Coordinates of C-alpha atoms in Angstrom, one line a residue:
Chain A
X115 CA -8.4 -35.7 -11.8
X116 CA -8.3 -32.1 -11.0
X117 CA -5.8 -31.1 -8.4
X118 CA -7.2 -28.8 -5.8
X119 CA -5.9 -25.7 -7.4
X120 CA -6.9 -26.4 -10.7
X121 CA -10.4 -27.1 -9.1
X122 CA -10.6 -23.6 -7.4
X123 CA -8.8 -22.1 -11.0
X124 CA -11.4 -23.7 -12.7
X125 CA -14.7 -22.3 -10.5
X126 CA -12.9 -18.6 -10.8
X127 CA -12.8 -18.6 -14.1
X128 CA -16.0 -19.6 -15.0
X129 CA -17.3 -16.9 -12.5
X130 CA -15.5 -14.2 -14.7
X131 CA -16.9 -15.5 -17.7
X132 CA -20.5 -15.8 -16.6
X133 CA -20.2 -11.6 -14.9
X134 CA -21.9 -9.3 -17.5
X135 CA -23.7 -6.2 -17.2
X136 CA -26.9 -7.7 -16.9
X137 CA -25.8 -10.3 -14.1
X138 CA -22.5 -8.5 -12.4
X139 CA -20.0 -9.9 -10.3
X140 CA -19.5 -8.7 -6.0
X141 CA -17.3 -5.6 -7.2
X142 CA -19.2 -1.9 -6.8
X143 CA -18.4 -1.6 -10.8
X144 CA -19.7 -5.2 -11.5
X145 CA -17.5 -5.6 -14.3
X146 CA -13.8 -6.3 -15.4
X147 CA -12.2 -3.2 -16.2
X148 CA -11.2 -3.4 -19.8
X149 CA -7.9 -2.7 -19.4
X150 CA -7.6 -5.0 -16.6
X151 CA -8.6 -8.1 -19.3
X152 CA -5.2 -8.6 -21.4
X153 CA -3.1 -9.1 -18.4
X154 CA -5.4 -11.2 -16.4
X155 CA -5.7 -13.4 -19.5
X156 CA -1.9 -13.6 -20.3
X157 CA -1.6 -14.6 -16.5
X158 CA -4.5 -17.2 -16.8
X159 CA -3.1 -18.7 -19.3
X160 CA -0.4 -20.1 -16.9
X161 CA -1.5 -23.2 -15.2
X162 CA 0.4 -22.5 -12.1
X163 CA -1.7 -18.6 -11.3
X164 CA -5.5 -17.4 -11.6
X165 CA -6.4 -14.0 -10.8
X166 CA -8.9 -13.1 -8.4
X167 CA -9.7 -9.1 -8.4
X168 CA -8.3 -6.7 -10.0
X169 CA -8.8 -2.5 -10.7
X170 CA -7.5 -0.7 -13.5
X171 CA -7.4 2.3 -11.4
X172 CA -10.2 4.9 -10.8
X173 CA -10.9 8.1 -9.7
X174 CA -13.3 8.2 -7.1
X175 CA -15.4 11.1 -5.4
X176 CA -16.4 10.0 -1.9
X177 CA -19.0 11.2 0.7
X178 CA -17.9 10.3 3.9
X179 CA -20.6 8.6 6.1
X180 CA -22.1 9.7 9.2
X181 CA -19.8 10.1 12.3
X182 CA -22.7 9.9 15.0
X183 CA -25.6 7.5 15.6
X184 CA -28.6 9.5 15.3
X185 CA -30.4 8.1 18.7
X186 CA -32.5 11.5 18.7
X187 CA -31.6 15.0 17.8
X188 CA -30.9 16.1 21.2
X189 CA -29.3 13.0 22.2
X190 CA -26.2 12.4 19.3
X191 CA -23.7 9.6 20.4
X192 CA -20.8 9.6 18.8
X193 CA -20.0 6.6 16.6
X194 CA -16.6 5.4 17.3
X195 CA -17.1 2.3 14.5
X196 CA -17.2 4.6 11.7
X197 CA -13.6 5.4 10.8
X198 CA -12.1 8.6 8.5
X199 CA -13.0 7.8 5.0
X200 CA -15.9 5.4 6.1
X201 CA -18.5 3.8 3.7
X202 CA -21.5 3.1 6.8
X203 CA -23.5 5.4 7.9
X204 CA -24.7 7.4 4.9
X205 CA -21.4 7.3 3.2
X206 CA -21.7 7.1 -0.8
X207 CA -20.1 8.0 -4.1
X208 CA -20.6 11.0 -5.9
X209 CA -18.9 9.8 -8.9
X210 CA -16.7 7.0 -10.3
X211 CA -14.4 6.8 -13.4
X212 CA -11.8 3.9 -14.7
X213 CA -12.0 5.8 -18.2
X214 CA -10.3 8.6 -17.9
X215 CA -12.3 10.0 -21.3
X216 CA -15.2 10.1 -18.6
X217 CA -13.3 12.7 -16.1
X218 CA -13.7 16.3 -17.7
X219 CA -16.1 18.5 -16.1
X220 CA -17.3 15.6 -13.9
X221 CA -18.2 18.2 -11.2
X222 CA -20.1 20.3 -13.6
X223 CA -23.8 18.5 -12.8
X224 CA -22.9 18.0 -8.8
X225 CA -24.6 20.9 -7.4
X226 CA -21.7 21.8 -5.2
X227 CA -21.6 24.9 -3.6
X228 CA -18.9 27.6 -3.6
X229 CA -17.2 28.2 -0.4
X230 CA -16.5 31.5 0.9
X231 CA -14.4 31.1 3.9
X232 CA -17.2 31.5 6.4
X233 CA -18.4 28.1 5.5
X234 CA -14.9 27.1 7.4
X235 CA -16.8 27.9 10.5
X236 CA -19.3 25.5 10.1
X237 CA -16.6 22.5 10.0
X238 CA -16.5 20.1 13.7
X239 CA -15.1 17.2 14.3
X240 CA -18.3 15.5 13.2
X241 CA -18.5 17.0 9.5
X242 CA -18.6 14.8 7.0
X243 CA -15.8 15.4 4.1
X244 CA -16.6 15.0 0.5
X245 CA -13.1 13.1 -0.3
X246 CA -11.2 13.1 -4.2
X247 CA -9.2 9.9 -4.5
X248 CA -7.0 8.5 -7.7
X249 CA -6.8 4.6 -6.6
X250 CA -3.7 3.1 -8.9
X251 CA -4.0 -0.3 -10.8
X252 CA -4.4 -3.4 -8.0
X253 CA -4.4 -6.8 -8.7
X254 CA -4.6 -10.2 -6.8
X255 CA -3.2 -13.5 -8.5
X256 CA -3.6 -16.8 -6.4
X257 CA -0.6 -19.0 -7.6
X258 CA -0.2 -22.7 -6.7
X259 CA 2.7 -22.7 -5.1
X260 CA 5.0 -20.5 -3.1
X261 CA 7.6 -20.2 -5.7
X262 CA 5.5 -18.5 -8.5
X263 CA 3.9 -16.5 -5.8
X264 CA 7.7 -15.1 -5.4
X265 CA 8.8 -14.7 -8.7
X266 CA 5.3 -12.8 -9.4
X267 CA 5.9 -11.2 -6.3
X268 CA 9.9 -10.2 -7.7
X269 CA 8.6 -9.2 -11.0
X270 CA 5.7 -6.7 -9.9
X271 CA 8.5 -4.8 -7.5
X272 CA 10.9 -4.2 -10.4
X273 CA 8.0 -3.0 -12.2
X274 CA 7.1 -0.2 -9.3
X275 CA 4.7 -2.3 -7.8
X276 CA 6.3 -1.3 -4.8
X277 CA 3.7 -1.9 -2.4
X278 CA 3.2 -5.6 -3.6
X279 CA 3.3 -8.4 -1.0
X280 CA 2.2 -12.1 -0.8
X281 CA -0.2 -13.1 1.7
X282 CA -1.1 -16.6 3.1
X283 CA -2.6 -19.1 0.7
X284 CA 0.3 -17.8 -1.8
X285 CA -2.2 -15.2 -2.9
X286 CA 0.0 -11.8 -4.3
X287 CA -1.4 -8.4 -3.9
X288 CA 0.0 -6.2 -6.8
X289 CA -0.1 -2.5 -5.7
X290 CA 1.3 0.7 -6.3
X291 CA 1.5 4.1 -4.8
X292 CA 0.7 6.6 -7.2
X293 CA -1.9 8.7 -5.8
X294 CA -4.3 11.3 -4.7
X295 CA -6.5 11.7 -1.8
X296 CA -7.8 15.3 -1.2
X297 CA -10.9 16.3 0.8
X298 CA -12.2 18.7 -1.5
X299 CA -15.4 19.6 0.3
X300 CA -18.1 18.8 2.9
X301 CA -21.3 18.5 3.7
X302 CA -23.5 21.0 5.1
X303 CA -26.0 18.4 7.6
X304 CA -29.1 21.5 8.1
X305 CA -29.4 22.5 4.6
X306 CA -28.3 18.9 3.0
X307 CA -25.8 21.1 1.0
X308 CA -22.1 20.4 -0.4
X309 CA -19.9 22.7 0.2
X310 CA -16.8 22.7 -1.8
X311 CA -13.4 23.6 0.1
X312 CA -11.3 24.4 -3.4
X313 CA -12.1 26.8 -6.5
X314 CA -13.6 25.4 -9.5
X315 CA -10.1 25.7 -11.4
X316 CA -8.4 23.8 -8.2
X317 CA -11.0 20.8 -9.3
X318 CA -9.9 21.3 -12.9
X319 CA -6.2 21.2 -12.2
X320 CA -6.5 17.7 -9.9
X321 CA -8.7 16.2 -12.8
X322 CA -5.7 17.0 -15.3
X323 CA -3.3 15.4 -12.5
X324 CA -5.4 12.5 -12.4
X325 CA -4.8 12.1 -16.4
X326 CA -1.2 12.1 -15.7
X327 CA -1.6 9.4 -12.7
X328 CA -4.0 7.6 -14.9
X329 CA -0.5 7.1 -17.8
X330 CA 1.4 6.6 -16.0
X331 CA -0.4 3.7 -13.9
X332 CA -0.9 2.5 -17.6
X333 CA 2.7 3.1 -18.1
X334 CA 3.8 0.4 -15.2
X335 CA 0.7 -1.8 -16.0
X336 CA 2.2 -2.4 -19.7
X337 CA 5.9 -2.6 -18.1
X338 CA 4.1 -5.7 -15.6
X339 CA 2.5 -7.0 -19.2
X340 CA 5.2 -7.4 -20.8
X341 CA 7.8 -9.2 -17.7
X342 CA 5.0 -11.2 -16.8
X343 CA 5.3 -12.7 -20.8
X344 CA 8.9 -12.7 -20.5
X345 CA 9.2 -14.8 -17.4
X346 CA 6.5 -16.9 -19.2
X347 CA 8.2 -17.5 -22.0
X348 CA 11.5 -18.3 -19.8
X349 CA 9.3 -20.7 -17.8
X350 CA 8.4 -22.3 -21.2
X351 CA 12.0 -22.8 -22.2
X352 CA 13.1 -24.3 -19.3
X353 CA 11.0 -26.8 -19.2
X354 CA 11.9 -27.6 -22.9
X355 CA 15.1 -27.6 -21.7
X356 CA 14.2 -30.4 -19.4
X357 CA 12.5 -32.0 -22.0
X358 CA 15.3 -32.4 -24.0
X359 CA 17.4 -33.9 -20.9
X360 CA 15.6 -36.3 -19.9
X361 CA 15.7 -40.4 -21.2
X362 CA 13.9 -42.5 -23.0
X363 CA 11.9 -43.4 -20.4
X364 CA 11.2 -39.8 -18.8
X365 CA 9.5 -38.6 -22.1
X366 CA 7.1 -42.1 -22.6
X367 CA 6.0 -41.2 -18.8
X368 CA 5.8 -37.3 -19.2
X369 CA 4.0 -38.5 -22.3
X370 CA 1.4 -40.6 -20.7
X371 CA 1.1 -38.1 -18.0
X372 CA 0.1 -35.2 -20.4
X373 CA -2.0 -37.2 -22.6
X374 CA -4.0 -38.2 -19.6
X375 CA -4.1 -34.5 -18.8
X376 CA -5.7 -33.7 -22.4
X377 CA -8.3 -36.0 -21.9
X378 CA -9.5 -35.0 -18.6
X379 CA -9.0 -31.5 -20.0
X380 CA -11.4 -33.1 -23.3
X381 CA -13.9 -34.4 -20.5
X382 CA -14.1 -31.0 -18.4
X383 CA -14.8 -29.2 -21.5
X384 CA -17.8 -31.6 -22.6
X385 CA -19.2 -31.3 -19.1
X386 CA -19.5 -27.4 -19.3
X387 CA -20.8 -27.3 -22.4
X388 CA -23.5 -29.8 -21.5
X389 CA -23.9 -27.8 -18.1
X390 CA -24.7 -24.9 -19.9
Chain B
X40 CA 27.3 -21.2 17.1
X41 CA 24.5 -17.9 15.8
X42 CA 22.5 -19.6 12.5
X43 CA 22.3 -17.2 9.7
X44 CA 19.2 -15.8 11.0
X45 CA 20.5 -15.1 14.4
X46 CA 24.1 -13.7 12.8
X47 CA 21.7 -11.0 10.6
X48 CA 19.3 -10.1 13.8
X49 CA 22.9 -9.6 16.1
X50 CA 24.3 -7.6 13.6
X51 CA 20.6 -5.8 12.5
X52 CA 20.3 -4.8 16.2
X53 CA 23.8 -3.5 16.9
X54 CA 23.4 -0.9 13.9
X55 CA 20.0 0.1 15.8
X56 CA 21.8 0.3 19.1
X57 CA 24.7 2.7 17.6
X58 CA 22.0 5.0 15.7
X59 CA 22.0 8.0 17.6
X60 CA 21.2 12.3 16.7
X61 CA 25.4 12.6 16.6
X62 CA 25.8 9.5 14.3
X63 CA 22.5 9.0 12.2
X64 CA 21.3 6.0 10.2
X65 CA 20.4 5.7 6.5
X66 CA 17.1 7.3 6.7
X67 CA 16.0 10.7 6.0
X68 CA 15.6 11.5 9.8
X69 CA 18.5 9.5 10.8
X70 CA 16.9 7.8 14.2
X71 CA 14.7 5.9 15.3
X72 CA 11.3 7.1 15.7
X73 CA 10.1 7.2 19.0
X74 CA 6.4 5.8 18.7
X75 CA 8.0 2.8 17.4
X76 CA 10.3 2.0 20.1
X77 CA 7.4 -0.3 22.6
X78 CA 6.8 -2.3 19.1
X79 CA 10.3 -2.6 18.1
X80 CA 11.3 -3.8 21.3
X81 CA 8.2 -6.6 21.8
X82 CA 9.0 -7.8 18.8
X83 CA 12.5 -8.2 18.7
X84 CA 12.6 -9.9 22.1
X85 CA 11.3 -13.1 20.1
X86 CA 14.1 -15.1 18.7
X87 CA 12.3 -15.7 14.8
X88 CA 11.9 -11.9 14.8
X89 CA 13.7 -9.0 14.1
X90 CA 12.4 -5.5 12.6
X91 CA 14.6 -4.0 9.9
X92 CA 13.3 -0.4 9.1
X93 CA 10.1 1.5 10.6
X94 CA 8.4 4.8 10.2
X95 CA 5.8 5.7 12.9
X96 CA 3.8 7.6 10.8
X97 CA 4.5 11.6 8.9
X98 CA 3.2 14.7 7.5
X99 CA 5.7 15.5 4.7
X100 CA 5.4 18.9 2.7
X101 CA 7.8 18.1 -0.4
X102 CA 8.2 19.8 -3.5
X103 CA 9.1 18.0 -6.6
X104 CA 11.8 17.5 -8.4
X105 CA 12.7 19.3 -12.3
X106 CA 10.8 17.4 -15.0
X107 CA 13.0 18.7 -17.4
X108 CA 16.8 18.1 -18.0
X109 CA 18.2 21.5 -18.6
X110 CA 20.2 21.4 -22.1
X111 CA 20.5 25.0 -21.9
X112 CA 17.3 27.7 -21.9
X113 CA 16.7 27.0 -25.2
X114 CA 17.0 23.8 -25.6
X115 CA 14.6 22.1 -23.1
X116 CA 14.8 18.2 -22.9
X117 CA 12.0 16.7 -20.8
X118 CA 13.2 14.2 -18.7
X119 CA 10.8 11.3 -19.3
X120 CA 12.9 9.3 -15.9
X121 CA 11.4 11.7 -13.4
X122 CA 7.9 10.6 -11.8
X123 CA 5.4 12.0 -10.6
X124 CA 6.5 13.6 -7.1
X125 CA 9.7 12.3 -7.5
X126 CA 12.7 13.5 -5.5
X127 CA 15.6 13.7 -8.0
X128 CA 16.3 16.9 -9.8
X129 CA 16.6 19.7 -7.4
X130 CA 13.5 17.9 -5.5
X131 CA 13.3 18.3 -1.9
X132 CA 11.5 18.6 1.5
X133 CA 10.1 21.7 2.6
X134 CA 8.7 20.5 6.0
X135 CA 8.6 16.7 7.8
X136 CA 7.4 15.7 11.2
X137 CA 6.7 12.5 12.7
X138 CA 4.9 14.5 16.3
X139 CA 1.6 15.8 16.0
X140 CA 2.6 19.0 18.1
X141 CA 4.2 20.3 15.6
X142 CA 2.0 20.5 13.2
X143 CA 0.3 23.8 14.6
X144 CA 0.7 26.9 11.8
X145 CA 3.7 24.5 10.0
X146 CA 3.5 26.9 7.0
X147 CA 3.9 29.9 8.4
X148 CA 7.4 30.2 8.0
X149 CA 7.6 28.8 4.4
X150 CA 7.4 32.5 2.6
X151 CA 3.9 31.2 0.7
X152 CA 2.5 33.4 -1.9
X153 CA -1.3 33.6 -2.2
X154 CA -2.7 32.1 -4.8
X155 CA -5.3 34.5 -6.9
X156 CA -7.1 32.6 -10.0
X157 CA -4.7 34.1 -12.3
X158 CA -2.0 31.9 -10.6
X159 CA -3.7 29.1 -12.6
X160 CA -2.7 30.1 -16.3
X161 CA 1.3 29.4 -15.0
X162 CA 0.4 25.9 -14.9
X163 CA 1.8 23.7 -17.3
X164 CA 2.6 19.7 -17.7
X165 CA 6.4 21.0 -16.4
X166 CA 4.4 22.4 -13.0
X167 CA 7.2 21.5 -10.2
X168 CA 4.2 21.0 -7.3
X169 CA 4.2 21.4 -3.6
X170 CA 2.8 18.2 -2.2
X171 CA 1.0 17.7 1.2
X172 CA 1.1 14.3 2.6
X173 CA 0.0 12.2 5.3
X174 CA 1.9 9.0 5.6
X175 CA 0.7 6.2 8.3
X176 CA 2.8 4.0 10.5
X177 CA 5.3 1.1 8.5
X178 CA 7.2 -1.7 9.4
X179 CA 9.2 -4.3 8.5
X180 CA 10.2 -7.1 10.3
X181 CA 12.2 -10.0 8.9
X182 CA 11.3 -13.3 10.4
X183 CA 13.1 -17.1 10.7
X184 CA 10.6 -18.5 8.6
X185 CA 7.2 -18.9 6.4
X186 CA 5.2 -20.0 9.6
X187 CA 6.5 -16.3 11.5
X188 CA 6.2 -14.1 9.2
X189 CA 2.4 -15.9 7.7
X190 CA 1.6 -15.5 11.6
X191 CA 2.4 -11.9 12.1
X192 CA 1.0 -11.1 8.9
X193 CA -2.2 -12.0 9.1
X194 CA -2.6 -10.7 13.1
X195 CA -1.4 -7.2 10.6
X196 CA -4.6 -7.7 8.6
X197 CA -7.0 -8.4 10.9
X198 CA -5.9 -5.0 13.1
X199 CA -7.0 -2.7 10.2
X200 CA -3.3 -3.3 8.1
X201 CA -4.7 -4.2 5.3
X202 CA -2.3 -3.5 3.1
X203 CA 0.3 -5.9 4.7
X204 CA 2.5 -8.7 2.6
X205 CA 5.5 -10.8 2.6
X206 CA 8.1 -10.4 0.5
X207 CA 10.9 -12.9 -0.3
X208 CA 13.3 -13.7 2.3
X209 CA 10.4 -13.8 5.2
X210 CA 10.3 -10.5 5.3
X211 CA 7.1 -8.8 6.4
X212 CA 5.7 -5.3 5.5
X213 CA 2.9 -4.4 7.7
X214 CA 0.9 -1.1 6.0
X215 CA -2.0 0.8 6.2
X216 CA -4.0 3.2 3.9
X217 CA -4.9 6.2 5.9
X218 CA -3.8 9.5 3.3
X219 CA -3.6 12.8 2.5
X220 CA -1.9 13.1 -0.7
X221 CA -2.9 16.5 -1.5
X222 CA -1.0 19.3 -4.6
X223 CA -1.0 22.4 -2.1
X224 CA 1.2 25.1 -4.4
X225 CA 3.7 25.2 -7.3
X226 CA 7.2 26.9 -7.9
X227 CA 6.9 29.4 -10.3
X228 CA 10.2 28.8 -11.7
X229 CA 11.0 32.5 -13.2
X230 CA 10.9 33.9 -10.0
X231 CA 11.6 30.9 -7.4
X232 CA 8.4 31.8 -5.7
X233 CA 6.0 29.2 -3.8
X234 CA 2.4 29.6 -4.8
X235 CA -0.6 28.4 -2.9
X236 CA -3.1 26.7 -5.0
X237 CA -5.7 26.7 -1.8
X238 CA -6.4 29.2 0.7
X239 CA -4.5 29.3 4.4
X240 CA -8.0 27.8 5.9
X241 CA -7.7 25.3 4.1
X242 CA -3.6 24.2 5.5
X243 CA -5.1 24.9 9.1
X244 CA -7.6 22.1 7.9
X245 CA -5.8 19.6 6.5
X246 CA -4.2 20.0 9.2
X247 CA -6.3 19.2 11.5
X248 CA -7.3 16.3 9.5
X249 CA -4.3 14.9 10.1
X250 CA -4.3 15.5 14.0
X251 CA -7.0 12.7 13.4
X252 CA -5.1 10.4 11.2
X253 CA -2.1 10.5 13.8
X254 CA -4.8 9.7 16.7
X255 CA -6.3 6.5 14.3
X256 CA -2.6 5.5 13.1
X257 CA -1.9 5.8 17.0
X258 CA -5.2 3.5 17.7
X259 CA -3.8 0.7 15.4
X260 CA -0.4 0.5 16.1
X261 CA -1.5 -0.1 19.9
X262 CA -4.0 -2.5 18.7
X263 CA -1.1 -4.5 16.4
X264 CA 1.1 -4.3 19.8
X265 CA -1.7 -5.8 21.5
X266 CA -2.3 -8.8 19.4
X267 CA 1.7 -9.2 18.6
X268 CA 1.9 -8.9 22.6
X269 CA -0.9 -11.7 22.8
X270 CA 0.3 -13.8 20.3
X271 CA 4.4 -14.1 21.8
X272 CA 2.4 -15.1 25.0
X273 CA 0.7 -17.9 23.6
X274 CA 3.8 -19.1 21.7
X275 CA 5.6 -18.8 25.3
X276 CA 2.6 -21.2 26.5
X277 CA 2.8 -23.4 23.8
X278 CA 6.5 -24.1 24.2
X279 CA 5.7 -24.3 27.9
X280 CA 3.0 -27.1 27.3
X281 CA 5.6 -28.7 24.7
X282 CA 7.9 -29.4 27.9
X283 CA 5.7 -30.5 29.9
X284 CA 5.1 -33.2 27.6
X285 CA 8.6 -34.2 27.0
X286 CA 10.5 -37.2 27.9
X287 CA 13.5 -37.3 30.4
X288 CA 16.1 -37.4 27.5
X289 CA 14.4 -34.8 25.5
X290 CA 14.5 -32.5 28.4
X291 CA 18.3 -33.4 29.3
X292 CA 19.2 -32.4 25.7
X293 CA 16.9 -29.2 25.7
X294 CA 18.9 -28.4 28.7
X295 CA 22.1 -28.9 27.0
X296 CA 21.2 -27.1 23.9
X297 CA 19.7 -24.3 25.9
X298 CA 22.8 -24.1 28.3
X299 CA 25.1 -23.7 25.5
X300 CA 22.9 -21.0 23.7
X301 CA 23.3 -19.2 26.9
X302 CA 27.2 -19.4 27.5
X303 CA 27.3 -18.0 23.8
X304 CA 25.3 -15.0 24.8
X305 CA 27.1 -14.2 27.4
X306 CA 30.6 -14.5 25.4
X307 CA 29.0 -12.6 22.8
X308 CA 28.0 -9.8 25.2
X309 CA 31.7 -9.7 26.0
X310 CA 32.7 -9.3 22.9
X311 CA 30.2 -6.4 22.5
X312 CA 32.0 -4.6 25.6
X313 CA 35.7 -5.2 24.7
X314 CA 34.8 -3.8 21.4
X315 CA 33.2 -0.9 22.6

């Protein structure tokens, strides 16, 4: 019998493995980022965590939404919902990147305008702001109890994960803080134009910062990678350790116990492939 | 007798008590901002609570540190230990306040150069820049136990503090995402001279932006003192209804226990004045 963790481990995992392209998974990409899949399958291969989203980092270029509800042109009522940096209301990406290969010149085919600083006139409260964001690596690992959820937890802050923190169900929230988040232009609402705020070469020179943000996110990613395999491996000894404690009598049961385990492991995998 | 928790709070609180302008505490301002105080307060007049550090939300102008370790002129070493926007190395703030009222024309005073596109071919990966940041409202608030600090995280989440956790020891970390991180300038280092990498329309704009981020991070941190307020109140009710259920003898010995907590207080407020 599957324990109620294992159960819920089990249902993620075969939700990753059944998210393609073709048939994509809740997450605006739809995909596992790449570099995302090595970590998330070193941590899945614990029984005690399962991951549950994760985002290699991006760099994102944001249209904020609307900031009125359009009841008739004479008649605009502010929106108080809609907050800074909202997705309703209009609000849509320009462009998206998790490979930084993709980033050079990625302003080149937007159409955006030039400003000359009369365009600063037409800016109100209401304007909508075209925003530039580098969004480090996040990840979210559900662990079975409270005391993997804290040495995950202990691991990800030596690592520079500062911003990491467990929630309720023992789920951790890995997150950094290296990042970038510039209004770079707005939109013009009478001629449907985008204005940009910033010279071309100030776009080129926050792309080439994103490059650095984007190695050295990699650079802590790899530095998580390789203490998450290290505590793993300690794990792994310890309970050898144990193993070669315990009596007679502790091994025949521990035995039993994990041969049990294999079978029901033996029968799960006979019912997905004849699921399939 | 104090438990462990109560020892730390006692102790935690009488190092907040003795902050003042003339005798600072560890933090880069030294006291205790004033936004904070109503939230600090609520909070701490709970017995499973106490906060530990708070910030009630910034705009910092910093510049960063030296990415290289000088040798000597020749010999440059780059000094792969220094981050992005880190503060070691001759790094340092060139403007921080936590009150929107003094924002207004912040950089006129900082001896800016104009940028002119020509600025741009200085640039290099050893670039010291001039960051501008907006940093929201934090706190942390260490609590007796799981149930606490699970409790006053999640009403954290559901008031827009998404980023909130728990970290070991019941300590909770209640964040939020609203940003500016934005390069501004860069120190030519042959000369010492501050260049702008954006026009001065664009400062008075960004700041004004963050006029509006102070009014949201304003909006949530009364909402969170809201639902914290709410929350104590039905705890009080609970405890209240508890009672009112309770036997004779359980009510004799809550009397007891609660006498004794009290003479304790009172001898420990002594202490506090004879040591004054």
């Amino acid at each position: 019998m599957q324990d109620l963790f294992e159960q819920k481990k089990t249902q993620i995992l075969k939700d990753m493995e059944s998210t393609s392209l073709e048939s994509p998974d809740l997450s605006p990409k739809g995909t596992i980022d790449e570099l995302c899949i090595p970590i998330m399958n070193l941590i899945n291969s614990n029984k005690d965590m399962v991951t549950t989203s994760s985002c290699s980092g991006r760099v994102s270029v944001f249209l904020e939404g609307s900031k009125y509800n359009n009841v008739n042109d004479d008649d605009k009522v502010k929106n108080e919902g809609v907050k800074i940096g909202a997705k309703g209301n209009g609000g849509h990406w320009l462009f998206v990147t998790h490979n930084p290969f993709e980033l050079k010149n990625w302003w080149k085919d937007k159409n955006f305008l030039i400003n000359n600083n009369d365009q600063f006139l037409n800016i109100n409260e209401t304007t909508r702001y075209i925003l530039y964001k580098f969004e480090p690596f996040i990840l979210h690992v559900k662990c079975r109890d409270l005391k993997m959820a804290q040495k995950l937890y202990t691991i990800a802050m030596n690592c520079g994960f500062r911003e990491s923190g467990i929630g309720v169900n023992n789920l951790v929230a890995i997150r950094t803080s290296i990042r970038l988040d510039i209004p770079i232009g707005f939109l013009q609402e009478t001629t449907e134009n985008l204005y940009l705020l910033v010279t071309e070469q100030y776009l080129e020179l926050i792309t080439n910062l994103s490059l650095d943000r984007f190695k050295e996110n990699k650079k802590r990613l790899n530095s998580l990678y390789n203490s998450i395999s290290k505590m793993l491996e300690k794990n792994d000894q310890e309970i050898e350790q144990e193993h070669l404690q315990e009596t007679k009598e502790q091994r025949r049961a521990r035995k039993i116990k994990e041969g049990l385990a294999r079978k029901e492991q033996v029968r799960k995998l006979k019912e997905n492939i004849e699921s399939i």
